Amino acid sequence: DTAVSQTPKYLVTQMGNDKSIKCEQNLGHDTMYWYKQDSKKFLKIMFSYNNKELIINETVPNRFSPKSPDKAHLNLHINSLELGDSAVYFCASSQVHEKLFFGSGTQLSVL
Amino acid sequence: SQELEQSPQSLIVQEGKNLTINCTSSKTLYGLYWYKQKYGEGLIFLMMLQKGGEEKSHEKITAKLDEKKQQSSLHITASQPSHAGIYLCGAIGEGSSNTGKLIFGQGTTLQVKP
């Protein structure tokens, strides 16, 4: 069983569209994260939720809205997609003070 | 804000050679993680270091954290093609110990030529 699974793996869409990426973890972790990896492979945190509560919200455009229906799920919704949103988005989970487990990533391409 | 800088940014070695990747922090490290990423895949946890002077090994990979806890090195002995990938160091940022937020270096891309 995959510990942290995110879907879809690839997402190709037009500018201006709205899209969602889903993430689920079956590790029983309290904390989940969204990271963005740019074309230079630089990985930067976007959001973090602990027990469905938002605890980290980095400087991210408000077109990005995370949603955590329960502590095993953290979805990312993006409105009005722009070319600069093209990147690989990683979901991760952990218990605080412990290592992060990452999903396999969602490659988003905005045309 | 805390920053991590990795060097080199990319590395090409012949199979069987040893190599070292460095990760330097602008501030004291409270926890240093090494991850490996293969193309099209997620990050795989390698090792975590917390104490100054700590050293850990797994198979042919050894990671160290210096005494001052501002620099870590990852050493691979007798490299193999399976070691190829992107190596990222991550650290718990200052003031983030209660959130678990990791900041990452820019990564080191390793190619191993057979």
XYZ file of C-alpha atoms in Angstrom:
225
model
C 0.000 0.000 0.000
C 1.262 3.437 -0.902
C 1.820 5.520 2.225
C 1.202 8.940 0.662
C -0.681 8.914 -2.596
C -1.533 11.889 -4.733
C -3.549 12.161 -7.914
C -3.259 12.861 -10.704
C 0.383 12.184 -11.503
C 0.255 14.430 -14.556
C -1.995 17.397 -15.157
C -1.953 19.398 -18.379
C -4.341 22.312 -18.612
C -4.957 25.685 -20.190
C -4.315 29.032 -18.574
C -7.286 30.323 -16.646
C -8.663 26.896 -15.734
C -9.319 25.660 -12.206
C -7.848 22.340 -11.117
C -7.453 20.197 -8.016
C -4.816 17.779 -6.789
C -5.776 15.203 -4.198
C -3.614 13.683 -1.485
C -4.229 10.900 0.965
C -2.001 9.308 3.590
C -2.590 6.030 5.382
C 0.153 6.435 7.973
C -1.995 7.926 10.693
C 0.070 11.124 10.672
C -1.307 14.302 12.163
C 0.428 16.718 9.816
C 0.252 17.061 6.056
C 2.054 19.423 3.692
C 2.087 20.748 0.165
C 5.433 21.546 -1.410
C 6.172 23.036 -4.815
C 9.267 22.063 -6.801
C 10.230 24.473 -9.543
C 12.100 23.794 -12.760
C 15.416 24.185 -10.929
C 14.388 21.428 -8.525
C 14.080 23.860 -5.634
C 11.532 22.517 -3.167
C 9.538 25.048 -1.196
C 6.771 24.597 1.330
C 3.373 26.046 0.542
C 0.991 24.870 3.252
C 0.812 22.622 6.267
C -2.172 21.262 8.150
C -2.184 19.652 11.554
C -5.327 17.707 12.421
C -7.272 19.584 9.744
C -6.065 22.955 11.010
C -3.909 25.236 8.857
C -0.597 25.873 10.618
C 1.684 27.027 7.824
C 0.669 29.314 5.006
C 3.682 30.608 3.152
C 3.575 33.466 0.692
C 1.356 31.763 -1.819
C -1.155 33.484 -4.123
C -4.691 33.175 -2.799
C -5.578 31.360 -6.020
C -4.193 28.350 -4.165
C -6.559 26.962 -1.551
C -5.818 23.852 0.457
C -8.625 21.844 1.963
C -8.386 19.147 4.597
C -11.670 17.245 5.054
C -9.996 14.960 7.600
C -6.479 14.425 8.852
C -5.780 11.746 6.242
C -6.546 14.014 3.300
C -5.160 17.311 2.089
C -6.280 18.542 -1.298
C -4.986 21.511 -3.238
C -7.278 23.569 -5.404
C -5.870 26.109 -7.819
C -8.006 28.786 -9.462
C -7.255 30.728 -12.623
C -4.102 28.816 -13.451
C -1.130 30.788 -14.769
C 1.926 29.733 -16.758
C 4.105 30.253 -13.681
C 2.138 27.644 -11.781
C 3.771 24.933 -13.873
C 5.808 22.827 -11.467
C 5.801 19.543 -9.614
C 3.629 19.595 -6.509
C 4.422 17.205 -3.691
C 2.213 16.186 -0.843
C 3.853 14.942 2.345
C 2.890 13.840 5.816
C 4.602 13.365 9.145
C 4.289 13.353 12.854
C 5.848 16.549 14.172
C 9.598 16.186 14.837
C 9.735 13.132 12.622
C 10.701 12.606 8.995
C 8.394 13.551 6.170
C 6.943 10.947 3.864
C 6.412 12.267 0.349
C 3.986 11.367 -2.394
C 5.314 10.747 -5.892
C 4.386 14.223 -7.095
C 1.976 15.791 -9.548
C 3.539 17.365 -12.615
C 1.386 20.352 -13.526
C 1.833 21.900 -16.957
C -0.082 25.064 -17.749
C -0.267 25.879 -21.463
C 15.160 33.488 7.280
C 17.199 30.320 7.259
C 18.718 29.137 4.004
C 20.419 25.946 2.945
C 23.019 25.869 0.240
C 24.171 22.657 -1.378
C 27.347 22.070 -3.301
C 28.022 21.035 -5.894
C 24.806 21.659 -7.802
C 25.582 18.792 -10.124
C 28.073 15.993 -10.199
C 29.088 13.378 -12.741
C 31.252 10.523 -11.491
C 32.529 7.254 -12.860
C 31.062 4.146 -11.322
C 33.147 3.004 -8.380
C 34.326 6.476 -7.405
C 33.651 8.142 -4.079
C 31.881 11.482 -3.837
C 30.767 14.049 -1.283
C 27.842 16.469 -1.277
C 27.767 19.360 1.168
C 24.902 21.243 2.765
C 25.578 24.521 4.557
C 23.049 26.373 6.660
C 22.915 30.109 7.337
C 21.788 29.345 10.912
C 22.122 26.549 13.462
C 20.517 23.320 12.379
C 18.033 21.729 14.749
C 17.551 18.683 12.591
C 19.078 17.854 9.225
C 17.459 15.438 6.780
C 18.870 13.924 3.633
C 16.493 12.822 0.894
C 16.995 11.310 -2.539
C 14.740 11.941 -5.506
C 14.666 9.859 -8.652
C 13.242 11.325 -11.826
C 9.449 11.327 -11.769
C 9.288 10.053 -8.225
C 8.870 11.410 -4.757
C 11.544 11.993 -2.168
C 12.948 9.007 -0.354
C 14.221 9.537 3.172
C 17.879 8.610 3.651
C 19.006 9.845 7.057
C 18.362 12.323 9.819
C 21.014 13.978 11.990
C 20.394 16.004 15.108
C 23.438 16.137 17.317
C 26.637 18.004 16.626
C 29.296 15.597 15.429
C 26.732 12.919 14.651
C 27.447 10.453 11.866
C 25.151 7.851 10.358
C 25.652 5.250 7.667
C 23.366 3.161 5.542
C 24.901 0.781 3.051
C 27.418 2.892 1.140
C 26.075 6.275 2.191
C 27.405 8.173 5.209
C 26.084 11.474 6.482
C 27.720 13.739 9.046
C 26.693 16.838 10.931
C 29.503 19.109 12.050
C 30.073 20.064 15.678
C 28.713 23.558 15.173
C 25.584 22.137 13.545
C 25.747 24.380 10.515
C 27.066 22.021 7.900
C 26.363 18.473 6.832
C 28.027 16.233 4.299
C 26.786 13.171 2.463
C 29.453 10.759 1.313
C 28.907 7.901 -1.122
C 31.550 5.205 -1.320
C 32.096 3.193 -4.501
C 29.233 4.831 -6.364
C 26.876 2.760 -8.501
C 24.371 3.731 -11.215
C 21.606 3.131 -8.664
C 22.937 6.098 -6.674
C 22.028 8.484 -9.472
C 19.359 11.044 -8.671
C 18.841 14.349 -6.922
C 20.007 14.626 -3.329
C 18.318 17.195 -1.157
C 19.137 18.312 2.332
C 16.289 19.598 4.453
C 16.275 21.262 7.836
C 13.797 22.278 10.422
C 13.756 26.028 10.144
C 14.444 28.255 13.098
C 11.191 28.790 14.958
C 9.554 25.879 13.173
C 10.309 23.109 15.631
C 6.627 22.888 16.592
C 5.368 22.698 13.015
C 7.809 20.264 11.490
C 8.267 22.586 8.541
C 11.303 21.610 6.493
C 13.228 24.005 4.313
C 15.328 22.482 1.556
C 18.541 23.167 -0.258
C 18.447 23.506 -4.025
C 19.492 19.912 -4.571
C 22.526 18.168 -6.069
C 22.022 16.180 -9.245
C 24.233 13.111 -9.348
C 24.982 11.097 -12.474
C 27.008 7.901 -12.257
C 28.576 6.707 -15.481
C 28.888 2.923 -15.881
